[in-house]
Amino acid sequence: MANVTVIGAQWGDEGKGKLVDWLSNRADVVVRFQGGHNAGHTLVVGDQVYKLSLLPSGVVQGKLSIIGNGVVVDPWHLLKEIGTLGEQGVKITPDLLVLADNACLILPLHRDLDQAREAAATNKIGTTGRGIGPAYEDKVGRRAIRVADLADRAALEAKIDRLLAHHTPLRRGLGLPEYDGAALLAELEEMAPKILPFARPAWLMLDEVVKAGRRVLFEGAQGALLDVDHGTYPYVTSSNTVAGQAAAGSGLGPKGPGYVLGIVKAYTTRVGEGPFPTELKDEVGQHLGTVGREFGTVTGRSRRCGWFDAALVRQSVALNGIAGVALTKLDVLDGLPKLKICTGYELNGEAIGYLPAGLKAQGQLMPVYEEMDGWSETTQGARSWKDLPANAVKYVRRIEELIGAPVSLLSTSPQRDDTILMRDPFQD
Ligand code: IMP
């Protein structure tokens, strides 16, 4: 039986949380493998709404949930999220949640740096301001504090010294007050006993879980076009968001990710700055934003909206080895008389079928569109393929042809059960 890896196939916010929640019913373990609390996953179960940023979405279904080594963890945020879910009746104990002991921490000084840099920049990235980039910088700079260090005061002291030797001049340059190492040590020591009960060698647990024949669901955050290597660099997040990272970010090895399910919105959105060839700044774009309630879960910012870009998703299918797609938010297109799909681009008068690496070229792409008739009926809440209007079926079929991957699931509202299953990813 295959494991399943769920990843965002566009610029994030495709509706991964709902699909992971739905699929976690069929899994034994749910694993986050990259990103941090920059993600925003909204799960709607009956009249309860759960908002998660760091916890794997499987916790709501009571599944063993693992925060892998590839995630950067703000421990204070994690405790807050655990507290909020507890108030909603989801009790999170060390039996339910495992935090990789080799994951790196996000500290208040990372958040300071992220926000100060964005405020000072003339060319902003539009980050979530949660310290993600600076935390990953310290990880590859080999000066990060990791979860296991919280149990070792001597290691913590030495690491804080090393960290501040790097951060003090940076802070000075940005006009930030000097960080007090003793205060940081005290904050970490106060928090450590609350976090350490969750800390375990996650790779070892996963190895045991897989050997016992149990199914793993990997939960990606952000989207493939925000990948630090493959995305619209530098307007990207600071981790690898593609499916291959599920292996490195959890310690399960390259066979671990299994079936890759790409989550794809029926149109395109992005938050923050950066190229977006099919962006609409007209009333159709406004319609998508309003009807689709396109506001960031983490920052509340309005998302930029545009037509479905099949070239971009085709690229994502290749980058991630996507075997099937879950198409979300088709209902947002209900009532639009005409729909456009971008099939490729024109660059300096030449046809090009992919997003080139250069930022200048990305900014000059002219989308090539194919027009289709829309539908006036509602698709919201449809629970079977035959409930869909003929033109909606045509739209979905055309997307499948253009992206080169089948639609395995269709999500027709934020509600858990408004989901049409065409092929079960765990059976493929
Ligand atoms: P960072 O991840 O906070 O460093 O932000 C870098 C870029 O990734 C910005 O454009 C953010 O808007 C974007 N981003 C980060 N997390 C998400 C997400 O969960 N959904 C969509 N965009 C995101």
Coordinates of C-alpha atoms and ligand atoms in Angstrom, one line a residue:
M1 CA 0.0 0.0 0.0
A2 CA 1.5 3.3 -1.1
N3 CA 2.2 6.3 1.2
V4 CA 0.8 9.5 -0.2
T5 CA 2.4 12.9 -0.4
V6 CA 0.2 16.0 -0.7
I7 CA 1.8 19.1 -2.2
G8 CA 0.6 22.4 -3.4
A9 CA 1.1 22.5 -7.2
Q10 CA 0.8 26.3 -7.6
W11 CA 1.8 29.2 -5.3
G12 CA 0.2 27.7 -2.2
D13 CA -3.3 28.2 -0.7
E14 CA -4.7 25.4 -3.0
G15 CA -6.7 23.9 -0.2
K16 CA -4.2 21.3 1.0
G17 CA -5.4 21.3 4.6
K18 CA -8.9 20.1 3.8
L19 CA -7.6 17.3 1.6
V20 CA -5.0 16.2 4.1
D21 CA -7.7 16.2 6.8
W22 CA -10.0 14.1 4.5
L23 CA -7.2 11.7 3.5
S24 CA -5.9 11.3 7.0
N25 CA -8.9 9.2 7.7
R26 CA -7.2 6.6 5.4
A27 CA -3.7 7.1 6.9
D28 CA -2.0 6.0 10.1
V29 CA 0.5 8.8 10.4
V30 CA 0.6 12.4 9.1
V31 CA 4.0 14.1 8.6
R32 CA 5.0 17.7 7.9
F33 CA 8.4 17.9 6.2
Q34 CA 9.2 21.6 5.4
G35 CA 8.2 25.1 6.1
G36 CA 7.0 26.4 9.4
H37 CA 4.1 28.4 10.8
N38 CA 4.0 30.5 7.5
A39 CA 1.5 27.9 6.3
G40 CA -2.2 28.3 7.0
H41 CA -4.4 25.3 6.8
T42 CA -8.1 25.7 7.5
L43 CA -10.2 22.6 8.2
V44 CA -14.0 22.8 8.3
V45 CA -15.7 19.9 10.1
G46 CA -19.4 20.5 10.5
D47 CA -19.7 23.9 12.4
Q48 CA -16.1 23.7 13.7
V49 CA -13.3 25.6 12.0
Y50 CA -9.8 24.6 12.9
K51 CA -6.9 26.9 11.8
L52 CA -3.5 25.2 11.8
S53 CA -0.2 26.6 10.8
L54 CA 2.4 24.2 12.2
L55 CA 0.6 21.1 13.5
P56 CA 0.0 18.4 10.8
S57 CA -3.6 18.4 9.8
G58 CA -4.0 14.8 10.9
V59 CA -4.2 15.8 14.6
V60 CA -7.8 16.7 14.2
Q61 CA -8.7 13.1 13.2
G62 CA -6.6 11.9 16.1
K63 CA -3.8 10.5 13.9
L64 CA -0.2 10.2 15.0
S65 CA 1.3 13.5 13.7
I66 CA 5.0 14.1 13.1
I67 CA 6.7 17.4 12.7
G68 CA 9.8 16.4 10.7
N69 CA 13.4 17.6 10.7
G70 CA 12.8 19.7 7.6
V71 CA 10.4 22.0 9.4
V72 CA 11.6 25.1 11.2
V73 CA 9.7 25.3 14.5
D74 CA 8.7 28.3 16.5
P75 CA 8.2 26.5 19.9
W76 CA 6.1 29.3 21.4
H77 CA 3.8 29.3 18.4
L78 CA 3.6 25.5 18.6
L79 CA 2.5 25.7 22.3
K80 CA -0.1 28.3 21.4
E81 CA -1.5 26.2 18.6
I82 CA -1.7 23.2 20.9
G83 CA -3.5 25.4 23.5
T84 CA -6.0 26.7 20.9
L85 CA -6.8 23.2 19.6
G86 CA -7.2 22.0 23.2
E87 CA -9.8 24.7 23.8
Q88 CA -11.6 23.3 20.7
G89 CA -11.6 19.8 22.2
V90 CA -8.6 18.4 20.3
K91 CA -6.2 17.3 23.1
I92 CA -2.6 17.0 21.9
T93 CA -0.4 14.8 23.9
P94 CA 3.0 13.3 23.2
D95 CA 1.2 10.1 22.2
L96 CA -0.4 12.0 19.3
L97 CA 2.3 14.5 18.4
V98 CA 6.0 13.9 17.7
L99 CA 8.5 16.7 17.1
A100 CA 11.8 15.7 15.4
D101 CA 14.6 16.2 17.9
N102 CA 16.8 17.4 15.0
A103 CA 14.5 20.1 13.8
C104 CA 15.8 23.7 14.0
L105 CA 14.0 26.4 16.0
I106 CA 12.7 29.7 15.0
L107 CA 13.6 32.3 17.7
P108 CA 12.2 35.8 18.3
L109 CA 15.4 37.2 16.7
H110 CA 14.5 35.5 13.4
R111 CA 11.1 37.1 13.3
D112 CA 12.7 40.5 14.1
L113 CA 15.2 40.1 11.2
D114 CA 12.5 39.0 8.7
Q115 CA 10.3 41.9 9.6
A116 CA 13.1 44.5 9.7
R117 CA 14.5 43.4 6.4
E118 CA 11.1 43.5 4.7
A119 CA 10.4 47.0 6.2
A120 CA 13.8 48.3 4.9
A121 CA 13.8 46.6 1.5
T122 CA 13.0 48.5 -1.7
N123 CA 12.4 45.2 -3.4
K124 CA 10.2 43.4 -0.9
I125 CA 9.6 39.6 -1.1
G126 CA 6.3 40.0 0.8
T127 CA 7.2 37.3 3.4
T128 CA 4.8 36.3 6.1
G129 CA 7.1 38.0 8.6
R130 CA 7.4 34.9 10.8
G131 CA 11.1 34.4 10.7
I132 CA 11.1 31.5 8.3
G133 CA 13.9 32.7 6.0
P134 CA 16.3 33.8 8.7
A135 CA 15.8 30.5 10.6
Y136 CA 16.7 28.4 7.5
E137 CA 19.7 30.7 6.9
D138 CA 20.9 29.8 10.4
K139 CA 20.3 26.1 9.7
V140 CA 22.5 26.0 6.7
G141 CA 25.0 28.4 8.4
R142 CA 25.3 25.6 11.1
R143 CA 24.5 27.9 14.0
A144 CA 20.9 27.0 14.6
I145 CA 19.5 25.8 17.9
R146 CA 17.8 22.5 17.5
V147 CA 15.1 20.9 19.5
A148 CA 17.5 18.4 21.2
D149 CA 19.7 21.4 22.4
L150 CA 16.9 22.4 24.7
A151 CA 17.9 19.5 27.0
D152 CA 21.5 20.6 27.2
R153 CA 22.2 23.9 29.0
A154 CA 25.9 23.9 28.1
A155 CA 25.1 23.4 24.4
L156 CA 22.5 26.1 24.6
E157 CA 24.9 28.7 26.1
A158 CA 27.5 28.0 23.5
K159 CA 25.0 28.1 20.7
I160 CA 23.5 31.4 21.8
D161 CA 27.0 33.0 21.8
R162 CA 27.6 31.7 18.3
L163 CA 24.2 32.9 17.1
L164 CA 24.6 36.3 18.6
A165 CA 28.0 36.8 17.1
H166 CA 26.2 36.6 13.8
H167 CA 23.0 38.4 14.6
T168 CA 24.4 41.3 16.7
P169 CA 26.0 43.1 13.7
L170 CA 23.0 42.3 11.5
R171 CA 20.7 43.8 14.1
R172 CA 22.9 46.9 14.5
G173 CA 22.9 47.4 10.7
L174 CA 19.1 47.4 10.7
G175 CA 18.7 49.7 13.7
L176 CA 17.4 46.9 16.0
P177 CA 18.3 46.8 19.7
E178 CA 21.0 44.4 20.8
Y179 CA 19.6 41.0 21.8
D180 CA 20.3 39.9 25.3
G181 CA 21.8 36.4 25.4
A182 CA 21.0 35.8 29.0
A183 CA 17.3 36.7 28.5
L184 CA 17.2 34.4 25.5
L185 CA 18.6 31.5 27.5
A186 CA 16.1 32.2 30.3
E187 CA 13.2 32.2 27.7
L188 CA 14.4 28.9 26.2
E189 CA 14.9 27.2 29.6
E190 CA 11.4 28.3 30.6
M191 CA 9.8 26.8 27.4
A192 CA 12.0 23.7 27.2
P193 CA 10.1 21.4 29.7
K194 CA 6.8 22.1 27.7
I195 CA 8.3 21.2 24.4
L196 CA 10.8 18.4 25.2
P197 CA 8.1 15.7 26.0
F198 CA 7.2 15.8 22.3
A199 CA 10.8 15.5 21.1
R200 CA 11.8 12.1 19.6
P201 CA 14.0 10.8 16.8
A202 CA 11.2 11.1 14.2
W203 CA 13.1 9.2 11.5
L204 CA 13.3 6.1 13.8
M205 CA 9.6 6.2 14.5
L206 CA 8.8 6.5 10.8
D207 CA 11.1 3.6 10.1
E208 CA 9.2 1.5 12.6
V209 CA 5.8 2.7 11.4
V210 CA 6.6 1.8 7.8
K211 CA 8.1 -1.6 8.7
A212 CA 4.9 -2.3 10.6
G213 CA 3.0 -1.8 7.3
R214 CA 1.3 1.4 8.3
R215 CA 0.4 4.2 5.9
V216 CA 2.0 7.6 5.9
L217 CA 0.5 10.8 4.6
F218 CA 3.0 13.6 4.0
E219 CA 1.6 17.1 4.2
G220 CA 3.3 19.7 2.1
A221 CA 3.1 23.4 2.9
Q222 CA 3.2 26.4 0.5
G223 CA 3.4 25.4 -3.2
A224 CA 5.8 24.1 -5.8
L225 CA 6.3 27.6 -7.4
L226 CA 7.4 28.9 -4.0
D227 CA 10.2 26.2 -3.9
V228 CA 13.6 27.8 -3.1
D229 CA 15.2 26.0 -6.1
H230 CA 12.3 25.5 -8.6
G231 CA 10.0 28.5 -7.8
T232 CA 9.9 32.1 -8.9
Y233 CA 13.2 32.9 -7.1
P234 CA 13.8 35.2 -5.2
Y235 CA 10.0 35.5 -4.7
V236 CA 9.8 32.2 -2.9
T237 CA 9.9 30.7 0.5
S238 CA 13.1 29.4 2.0
S239 CA 12.5 25.7 1.9
N240 CA 12.2 23.0 -0.8
T241 CA 8.4 22.6 -1.2
V242 CA 8.5 19.9 -3.9
A243 CA 7.5 16.3 -3.1
G244 CA 11.2 15.1 -3.1
Q245 CA 11.6 17.0 0.2
A246 CA 9.2 14.7 1.9
A247 CA 12.1 12.2 2.1
A248 CA 14.8 14.5 3.3
G249 CA 12.6 16.5 5.6
S250 CA 11.4 13.4 7.4
G251 CA 14.3 10.9 7.2
L252 CA 12.2 8.2 5.5
G253 CA 14.3 7.8 2.4
P254 CA 13.5 8.3 -1.2
K255 CA 10.8 5.6 -1.5
G256 CA 8.9 7.1 1.4
P257 CA 6.8 9.8 -0.4
G258 CA 4.8 7.2 -2.5
Y259 CA 1.9 8.5 -4.6
V260 CA 2.2 12.3 -5.1
L261 CA -1.1 14.1 -5.1
G262 CA -0.9 17.6 -6.4
I263 CA -3.5 20.0 -5.0
V264 CA -4.6 22.4 -7.7
K265 CA -7.0 25.3 -7.5
A266 CA -9.3 25.7 -10.5
Y267 CA -7.8 29.1 -11.0
T268 CA -4.6 30.7 -9.8
T269 CA -3.7 32.8 -6.8
R270 CA -0.5 34.0 -5.1
V271 CA 0.3 36.2 -2.1
G272 CA 3.3 38.4 -1.8
E273 CA 5.3 39.8 -4.6
G274 CA 6.7 38.1 -7.8
P275 CA 5.8 37.2 -11.3
F276 CA 2.3 35.9 -12.1
P277 CA 1.6 35.7 -15.8
T278 CA -2.2 35.1 -15.7
E279 CA -2.9 37.7 -13.0
L280 CA -6.2 39.5 -13.5
K281 CA -6.5 43.1 -12.2
D282 CA -10.1 43.5 -13.6
E283 CA -13.5 42.6 -12.3
V284 CA -13.0 38.9 -13.0
G285 CA -10.0 38.9 -10.7
Q286 CA -12.1 40.7 -8.1
H287 CA -14.9 38.1 -8.6
L288 CA -12.4 35.3 -7.9
G289 CA -11.0 37.0 -4.8
T290 CA -14.4 37.8 -3.4
V291 CA -16.2 34.6 -4.2
G292 CA -13.2 32.5 -3.4
R293 CA -12.6 34.4 -0.1
E294 CA -9.0 34.8 -1.1
F295 CA -7.4 36.3 2.0
G296 CA -4.2 34.9 3.6
T297 CA -4.9 32.6 6.6
V298 CA -1.7 33.7 8.3
T299 CA -1.4 37.4 7.3
G300 CA -4.9 38.3 6.2
R301 CA -3.5 39.8 3.0
S302 CA -5.6 39.8 -0.2
R303 CA -4.4 37.2 -2.6
R304 CA -3.7 38.1 -6.2
C305 CA -6.0 36.1 -8.5
G306 CA -5.9 35.0 -12.2
W307 CA -6.9 32.4 -14.7
F308 CA -5.9 28.8 -14.5
D309 CA -2.3 28.4 -15.8
A310 CA -1.9 25.0 -17.3
A311 CA 1.7 25.6 -18.3
L312 CA 2.6 26.3 -14.7
V313 CA 0.8 23.2 -13.3
R314 CA 2.4 21.1 -16.1
Q315 CA 5.8 22.2 -14.8
S316 CA 4.7 21.4 -11.3
V317 CA 3.6 17.9 -12.4
A318 CA 7.1 17.2 -13.7
L319 CA 8.9 18.8 -10.7
N320 CA 7.0 16.8 -8.2
G321 CA 6.3 13.6 -10.0
I322 CA 2.6 14.2 -9.5
A323 CA 0.6 11.0 -10.2
G324 CA -2.8 12.6 -9.7
V325 CA -4.4 15.9 -8.9
A326 CA -7.1 17.1 -6.4
L327 CA -8.9 20.0 -8.0
T328 CA -10.3 22.5 -5.5
K329 CA -12.6 25.6 -5.6
L330 CA -14.3 24.8 -9.0
D331 CA -17.4 26.4 -7.5
V332 CA -15.7 29.8 -7.5
L333 CA -16.0 29.7 -11.3
D334 CA -19.8 29.1 -11.1
G335 CA -21.7 31.8 -13.1
L336 CA -18.8 33.1 -15.1
P337 CA -20.0 33.1 -18.7
K338 CA -16.5 32.5 -20.3
L339 CA -13.4 30.9 -18.8
K340 CA -9.9 31.1 -20.0
I341 CA -7.1 28.6 -19.5
C342 CA -3.4 29.5 -20.2
T343 CA -1.9 26.8 -22.3
G344 CA 1.6 28.3 -22.7
Y345 CA 3.3 31.7 -23.1
E346 CA 4.9 33.9 -25.7
L347 CA 8.3 35.4 -24.9
N348 CA 9.7 38.0 -27.3
G349 CA 7.5 36.6 -30.1
E350 CA 8.4 33.0 -29.5
A351 CA 6.2 30.2 -28.0
I352 CA 7.4 28.8 -24.7
G353 CA 5.7 26.1 -22.7
Y354 CA 7.2 26.6 -19.3
L355 CA 8.2 29.3 -16.8
P356 CA 11.9 30.2 -17.6
A357 CA 14.3 30.6 -14.7
G358 CA 15.2 34.2 -15.3
L359 CA 13.2 36.8 -13.4
K360 CA 13.2 39.2 -16.3
A361 CA 11.9 36.6 -18.7
Q362 CA 9.3 35.5 -16.2
G363 CA 8.1 39.1 -16.0
Q364 CA 7.8 39.4 -19.8
L365 CA 5.7 36.3 -20.5
M366 CA 2.5 36.8 -22.4
P367 CA 0.0 34.1 -21.6
V368 CA -1.6 32.3 -24.5
Y369 CA -5.2 31.5 -23.7
E370 CA -7.9 29.1 -24.8
E371 CA -11.4 30.2 -24.1
M372 CA -14.2 27.9 -22.9
D373 CA -17.9 28.3 -22.1
G374 CA -18.7 28.6 -18.4
W375 CA -21.7 27.2 -16.5
S376 CA -24.6 28.9 -14.7
E377 CA -25.5 26.0 -12.3
T378 CA -23.9 25.7 -8.9
T379 CA -21.2 23.0 -8.4
Q380 CA -20.9 23.8 -4.7
G381 CA -21.3 20.8 -2.5
A382 CA -21.5 18.4 -5.4
R383 CA -20.8 14.9 -4.1
S384 CA -20.8 13.0 -7.4
W385 CA -19.3 13.5 -10.8
K386 CA -22.8 13.2 -12.4
D387 CA -24.0 16.2 -10.3
L388 CA -21.6 18.5 -12.3
P389 CA -22.8 20.6 -15.3
A390 CA -21.5 19.4 -18.6
N391 CA -19.3 22.5 -19.1
A392 CA -17.7 22.0 -15.7
V393 CA -16.8 18.4 -16.7
K394 CA -15.4 19.7 -19.9
Y395 CA -13.3 22.2 -18.0
V396 CA -11.9 19.5 -15.7
R397 CA -11.2 17.2 -18.6
R398 CA -9.3 19.9 -20.5
I399 CA -7.2 20.7 -17.5
E400 CA -6.3 17.0 -17.2
E401 CA -5.2 16.9 -20.9
L402 CA -3.1 20.1 -20.6
I403 CA -1.3 19.3 -17.4
G404 CA -0.7 15.6 -18.2
A405 CA -2.2 14.2 -15.0
P406 CA -5.6 12.8 -14.0
V407 CA -7.9 14.5 -11.5
S408 CA -8.2 11.9 -8.7
L409 CA -10.3 14.1 -6.4
L410 CA -12.5 17.1 -6.7
S411 CA -13.2 19.3 -3.7
T412 CA -16.5 21.2 -4.0
S413 CA -16.6 23.2 -0.7
P414 CA -14.5 23.7 2.4
Q415 CA -16.6 21.0 4.2
R416 CA -14.8 17.7 4.7
D417 CA -17.4 15.6 3.0
D418 CA -17.9 17.7 -0.1
T419 CA -15.3 15.7 -1.9
I420 CA -15.7 13.6 -5.0
L421 CA -13.3 10.7 -5.2
M422 CA -12.4 9.4 -8.6
R423 CA -9.3 7.3 -7.7
D424 CA -8.1 6.5 -4.2
P425 CA -4.5 7.7 -3.9
F426 CA -3.8 5.1 -1.3
Q427 CA -4.9 2.3 -3.6
D428 CA -2.8 3.5 -6.6
Ligands
IMP1 P1 8.0 33.3 3.9 O1 7.8 31.9 3.7 O2 7.3 33.9 5.1 O3 9.5 33.6 3.9 O4 7.5 34.1 2.6 C1 8.0 34.0 1.3 C2 6.9 34.0 0.2 O5 6.2 32.8 0.4 C3 5.9 35.1 0.3 O6 5.5 35.4 -1.0 C4 4.8 34.5 1.1 O7 3.6 35.2 0.8 C5 4.8 33.1 0.5 N1 4.2 32.1 1.4 C6 4.7 31.6 2.5 N2 3.9 30.7 3.1 C7 2.8 30.6 2.3 C8 1.6 29.9 2.3 O8 1.3 29.1 3.2 N3 0.7 30.1 1.3 C9 1.0 31.0 0.3 N4 2.1 31.7 0.2 C10 3.0 31.5 1.2

